[in-house]
XYZ file of C-alpha atoms in Angstrom:
410
model
C 102.546 70.967 84.387
C 102.721 71.698 88.074
C 100.813 70.153 90.891
C 100.573 70.755 94.598
C 99.107 68.707 97.399
C 98.905 70.396 100.754
C 97.017 69.368 103.823
C 97.007 70.368 107.487
C 95.644 68.566 110.518
C 94.638 69.850 113.906
C 94.666 66.914 116.288
C 92.691 67.718 119.452
C 92.711 65.601 122.618
C 90.632 65.380 125.780
C 91.814 67.357 128.851
C 90.546 69.367 131.832
C 87.877 72.134 131.995
C 88.690 75.831 131.713
C 86.735 79.139 132.020
C 85.275 81.110 129.144
C 85.132 84.532 127.521
C 83.785 85.851 124.234
C 84.550 88.355 121.503
C 82.226 90.190 119.146
C 82.906 91.729 115.789
C 81.119 94.275 113.617
C 79.765 93.451 110.177
C 80.482 95.847 107.351
C 79.948 94.136 104.008
C 81.711 96.930 102.133
C 85.019 95.652 103.502
C 84.579 91.988 102.569
C 87.834 90.892 100.895
C 89.866 93.688 102.447
C 89.983 92.057 105.875
C 90.790 88.521 104.706
C 93.566 89.762 102.420
C 95.180 91.831 105.200
C 94.703 89.093 107.793
C 95.992 86.302 105.615
C 98.975 88.145 104.111
C 100.229 89.316 107.518
C 99.944 85.788 108.910
C 101.674 84.375 105.824
C 104.597 86.779 106.203
C 105.040 85.864 109.887
C 104.764 82.117 109.331
C 107.096 82.084 106.331
C 109.784 84.014 108.197
C 109.532 81.563 111.082
C 109.721 78.513 108.836
C 112.726 79.835 106.921
C 114.553 80.776 110.117
C 114.234 77.292 111.618
C 114.404 74.956 108.603
C 117.455 74.217 106.484
C 116.817 73.391 102.864
C 113.925 73.789 100.484
C 110.490 74.769 101.781
C 106.966 74.607 100.394
C 103.789 75.283 102.348
C 100.256 76.525 101.872
C 99.662 79.278 104.425
C 96.148 79.563 102.983
C 94.936 76.276 104.416
C 96.909 76.734 107.651
C 95.253 80.122 108.205
C 91.919 78.641 107.139
C 91.988 75.719 109.552
C 93.147 77.893 112.452
C 90.374 80.374 111.624
C 87.877 77.523 111.848
C 89.386 76.458 115.166
C 89.072 80.000 116.522
C 85.282 79.749 116.312
C 85.487 77.237 119.151
C 87.891 79.212 121.369
C 87.322 81.575 124.279
C 89.342 83.568 126.796
C 93.145 83.681 126.327
C 93.003 80.932 123.701
C 90.754 83.095 121.527
C 92.801 86.244 122.184
C 95.988 84.541 120.971
C 94.306 83.169 117.852
C 92.747 86.552 117.081
C 96.085 88.328 117.394
C 98.240 85.755 115.554
C 95.748 85.322 112.701
C 95.234 89.104 112.395
C 91.472 88.721 112.682
C 90.686 92.426 112.343
C 87.045 91.616 111.657
C 86.156 87.983 112.154
C 82.649 88.185 110.699
C 83.911 89.571 107.390
C 86.790 87.086 107.252
C 84.244 84.303 107.715
C 82.135 85.612 104.827
C 85.170 86.008 102.571
C 86.384 82.459 103.289
C 82.926 81.170 102.380
C 83.168 83.045 99.060
C 86.843 82.247 98.388
C 86.447 78.470 98.760
C 83.613 78.506 96.231
C 85.546 80.704 93.773
C 88.732 78.640 93.934
C 86.910 75.330 93.542
C 85.162 76.660 90.413
C 88.254 77.968 88.577
C 88.455 76.911 84.943
C 91.525 75.830 82.933
C 93.315 74.725 86.110
C 92.464 72.161 88.749
C 92.387 73.809 92.154
C 90.445 72.068 94.886
C 90.104 72.895 98.581
C 88.430 70.442 100.948
C 87.801 70.471 104.713
C 86.676 67.715 107.039
C 85.976 66.983 110.693
C 86.477 63.538 112.175
C 84.691 63.183 115.522
C 85.020 60.406 118.093
C 81.864 58.321 117.962
C 79.670 59.289 120.900
C 81.516 62.576 121.564
C 79.251 65.625 121.391
C 80.342 68.693 119.414
C 78.338 71.880 119.924
C 75.920 72.707 117.108
C 77.297 76.194 116.409
C 80.824 74.879 115.745
C 79.485 72.153 113.439
C 77.346 74.706 111.593
C 80.319 77.024 110.988
C 82.295 74.069 109.672
C 79.579 73.026 107.237
C 78.327 76.443 106.134
C 81.560 78.477 105.992
C 84.304 75.901 105.357
C 82.153 73.274 103.586
C 83.487 70.614 105.959
C 82.590 66.981 105.570
C 81.669 65.492 108.963
C 82.366 61.883 109.894
C 82.204 59.773 113.034
C 85.141 57.482 113.818
C 86.395 55.404 116.714
C 89.909 56.666 117.457
C 90.401 53.832 119.953
C 90.531 51.623 116.866
C 93.508 53.658 115.708
C 94.431 51.499 112.709
C 90.975 51.789 111.152
C 90.832 55.531 111.981
C 94.165 56.203 110.257
C 93.093 54.189 107.213
C 89.871 56.197 106.904
C 91.642 59.564 107.164
C 94.428 58.543 104.776
C 91.807 57.419 102.268
C 90.222 60.896 102.447
C 93.600 62.595 101.952
C 94.458 60.283 99.067
C 91.158 61.089 97.333
C 91.432 64.867 97.820
C 95.015 64.933 96.535
C 94.152 62.953 93.394
C 95.874 59.781 94.622
C 99.221 61.549 94.950
C 99.632 61.065 98.708
C 98.235 57.769 100.003
C 99.673 58.090 103.522
C 99.791 61.026 105.897
C 98.772 60.009 109.403
C 99.738 56.819 111.203
C 97.861 54.817 113.803
C 100.326 56.132 116.418
C 98.815 59.615 116.032
C 95.608 58.501 117.797
C 94.705 57.072 121.191
C 91.759 56.917 123.607
C 92.085 60.656 124.337
C 91.657 61.723 120.710
C 88.246 63.339 120.301
C 88.351 65.486 117.172
C 90.404 65.909 114.012
C 90.133 68.989 111.803
C 91.777 68.367 108.458
C 91.955 70.200 105.154
C 93.599 69.706 101.779
C 94.396 71.715 98.684
C 95.282 70.235 95.304
C 96.552 72.247 92.337
C 97.331 71.062 88.828
C 97.993 73.787 86.258
C 99.536 74.005 82.823
C 101.742 76.875 81.752
C 100.351 79.537 79.429
C 103.747 79.774 77.685
C 105.041 76.321 76.981
C 108.504 75.074 77.975
C 109.645 72.865 75.137
C 111.261 69.748 76.587
C 113.865 69.841 73.773
C 115.145 73.136 75.185
C 115.742 71.709 78.671
C 119.468 71.377 79.269
C 121.797 70.977 82.213
C 122.883 74.438 83.314
C 124.847 75.811 86.248
C 122.989 76.455 89.524
C 124.880 78.272 92.282
C 123.997 76.540 95.558
C 126.536 78.691 97.404
C 129.139 81.229 96.351
C 131.729 78.467 96.153
C 129.452 75.569 95.167
C 127.794 74.979 91.816
C 126.108 72.052 90.135
C 124.503 71.227 86.818
C 120.715 70.951 87.000
C 118.025 70.384 84.328
C 116.888 73.888 83.374
C 113.857 74.734 81.234
C 113.792 77.536 78.662
C 111.059 79.700 77.164
C 111.120 82.926 75.191
C 107.753 84.623 75.703
C 106.152 87.787 76.985
C 106.205 87.979 80.782
C 105.410 90.496 83.492
C 108.502 91.298 85.565
C 110.145 93.978 87.661
C 112.974 95.037 89.952
C 112.798 95.244 93.755
C 115.845 97.377 94.617
C 115.044 97.650 98.331
C 115.265 93.854 98.531
C 118.175 93.637 96.073
C 116.080 91.289 93.978
C 113.909 91.018 90.870
C 110.792 89.016 90.035
C 108.958 87.461 87.126
C 105.348 86.248 86.830
C 104.875 82.943 85.018
C 101.211 82.640 84.087
C 99.086 79.505 83.939
C 96.344 79.000 81.337
C 93.920 80.597 83.767
C 95.248 84.181 83.998
C 93.937 84.493 87.572
C 96.747 82.200 88.783
C 100.486 82.786 88.352
C 103.778 81.599 89.772
C 106.031 84.446 90.893
C 109.772 83.789 91.055
C 111.669 86.268 93.262
C 115.378 86.085 92.527
C 118.048 87.792 94.677
C 120.655 89.779 92.791
C 123.419 88.003 94.685
C 124.063 84.273 95.017
C 123.856 84.551 98.827
C 120.995 87.081 98.824
C 118.127 84.755 99.779
C 118.455 85.376 103.524
C 118.196 89.140 103.095
C 115.259 88.728 100.716
C 113.293 86.461 103.043
C 114.043 88.532 106.134
C 112.768 91.779 104.617
C 110.134 90.574 102.148
C 106.551 91.797 102.391
C 103.562 91.380 100.106
C 103.080 95.150 100.112
C 106.502 95.562 98.481
C 105.605 93.049 95.806
C 102.179 94.567 95.161
C 103.573 98.111 94.886
C 106.483 97.278 92.585
C 106.341 98.697 89.055
C 105.587 95.942 86.569
C 106.958 95.772 83.008
C 105.722 93.543 80.190
C 108.048 92.399 77.448
C 109.749 89.499 75.717
C 111.919 87.605 78.189
C 114.212 84.635 77.805
C 113.374 82.648 80.926
C 115.654 79.926 82.290
C 113.945 78.030 85.137
C 115.257 74.881 86.835
C 113.000 71.885 87.165
C 112.455 71.102 90.836
C 110.431 68.976 93.198
C 110.027 69.538 96.932
C 108.383 67.535 99.701
C 108.038 69.277 103.047
C 106.530 67.769 106.193
C 106.523 69.104 109.731
C 104.650 69.533 112.976
C 103.927 73.273 113.147
C 103.605 73.456 116.937
C 106.949 75.188 117.561
C 106.466 77.639 114.687
C 102.981 78.539 115.897
C 104.293 78.949 119.446
C 106.724 81.544 118.112
C 103.792 83.371 116.492
C 102.042 83.605 119.869
C 99.792 80.529 119.720
C 100.740 78.989 123.041
C 97.699 78.411 125.243
C 95.832 76.204 122.764
C 98.536 73.525 123.212
C 98.347 73.641 127.028
C 96.023 72.045 129.601
C 94.420 75.432 130.304
C 93.278 75.791 126.685
C 89.699 76.979 126.368
C 87.647 75.465 123.559
C 84.315 75.687 125.364
C 82.591 76.646 122.100
C 83.551 73.284 120.552
C 82.412 71.009 123.356
C 81.282 71.058 126.965
C 84.153 68.636 127.544
C 87.506 70.452 127.771
C 89.899 70.053 124.854
C 93.408 71.084 123.855
C 95.387 70.944 120.618
C 97.865 68.092 120.440
C 99.400 68.466 116.980
C 99.275 70.668 113.905
C 100.733 68.618 111.047
C 101.431 69.990 107.590
C 102.721 68.403 104.413
C 103.257 69.923 100.998
C 104.570 68.740 97.638
C 105.430 70.763 94.535
C 106.650 69.462 91.183
C 107.702 71.878 88.433
C 108.427 70.619 84.918
C 107.946 71.467 81.251
C 104.501 70.048 80.676
C 101.841 72.499 79.616
C 99.766 73.802 76.743
C 100.383 76.922 74.748
C 97.265 79.139 74.749
C 96.085 82.342 73.102
C 95.449 84.189 76.335
C 97.790 87.038 77.257
C 98.665 88.930 80.403
C 97.697 92.630 80.688
C 100.055 95.114 79.087
C 101.767 97.720 81.281
C 103.188 100.872 79.701
C 106.463 102.229 81.023
C 109.464 104.403 80.246
C 111.995 102.095 78.751
C 115.590 101.843 79.707
C 118.138 102.627 77.011
C 118.496 99.226 75.371
C 118.695 98.077 71.802
C 115.195 97.180 70.534
C 116.315 93.844 69.135
C 117.782 92.673 72.428
C 115.728 90.354 74.609
C 116.199 90.491 78.376
C 117.154 87.303 80.142
C 115.799 86.093 83.483
C 118.156 83.315 84.577
C 117.157 81.450 87.735
C 120.593 80.074 88.607
C 120.765 80.675 92.388
C 118.548 80.169 95.474
C 115.169 81.874 95.091
C 111.679 82.374 96.517
C 108.479 81.391 94.742
C 104.808 82.181 95.277
C 101.690 80.768 93.632
C 99.174 83.616 93.699
C 95.451 83.905 93.118
C 95.607 87.356 91.585
C 92.039 88.734 91.907
C 92.309 88.728 95.722
C 96.132 88.895 95.974
C 96.013 85.583 97.841
C 99.284 83.616 97.904
C 98.102 80.007 97.702
C 101.607 78.589 98.172
C 104.964 80.018 99.163
C 108.402 78.493 99.423
C 112.041 78.604 98.442
C 114.552 76.556 96.526
C 118.095 76.478 97.891
C 119.382 73.275 96.354
C 117.665 71.542 93.454
C 118.467 68.079 94.753
C 117.584 68.703 98.413
C 114.090 67.724 99.554
C 112.826 68.160 103.087
C 111.464 65.394 105.291
C 109.692 62.652 103.350
C 108.814 60.515 106.326
C 105.292 59.968 107.603
C 104.371 61.848 110.757
């Protein structure tokens, strides 16, 4: 069984007034889905490269909810603030992206055979006026819950928000924010969460889990608990990245974990530097019996995304000249963008009758009775993908099975 709890916060504080501008977008319903996929995947690629270039150790994040919450924020922006959000989020057609997010949230929350929940909320300083249009977008598009709080009573405010996070993550994360995050200038919190709990389609028998060698570096190895399953999997080679991949399906065939394994022990840097979702989507897929060896792993990753977002071109929204005149008549700026993610991979799951689609191919010259092995024994990338829309729900890497990123509360 695997589970994921991800949530992002935009913490907005009171500042000085700024001018305004606007942007308009066409509406062509024939392209719904196309624009969100392109927008989201380009943003995901940029953000992941930035996170991996500045963080040492294992990483897990949900670019879906980061892109989602920034897209919501963009509805309140004008002038340079809006221009930067539009460019960094790849909002080729904002109206269609809005419609697709409305549809995607509903579809994901209704998936069967897995638990996948997305929730959004707005916490507003009691007595502070938010413009109707921004509230309407939050409720109608992002299904945001709206609550009034008194941030000056920072202890009570943090307790209320942590209770919401704890509920939406199925009691897995009771604490996220602290009372120190709020003061008399705090006027609005945008927050969202995603929770995933899925069982494998092809079971990993716990009796087959054994300590096996994992190459942390070329000259450093360790023994780590490694799961084993012999089943039919979709897989393929990515020669331009000097890597290969395998899809590990969940009981719901619309969701799969993709492991991307470099050919070389020290090949993760090259893989992450040159990876694109187009390469993965266009790679020839085979379907056959595979002996899969996959380490058990757990990652916690917490960070303030401000510096990473700055590198992606989101600069003005953090400055006193930020323009969020479509949120409030009182000037606002972004103070923090906090993100925390947890992933836990183990054997638990239920064997099911469902199968993945069969792909015909020209076979390599191998003996029919031989079964290929896919041995995850070195640093690798992983993606949890919602396949109908090619939406990566989660993305990360494992460099050292025992290393976990920051566990501390922000």
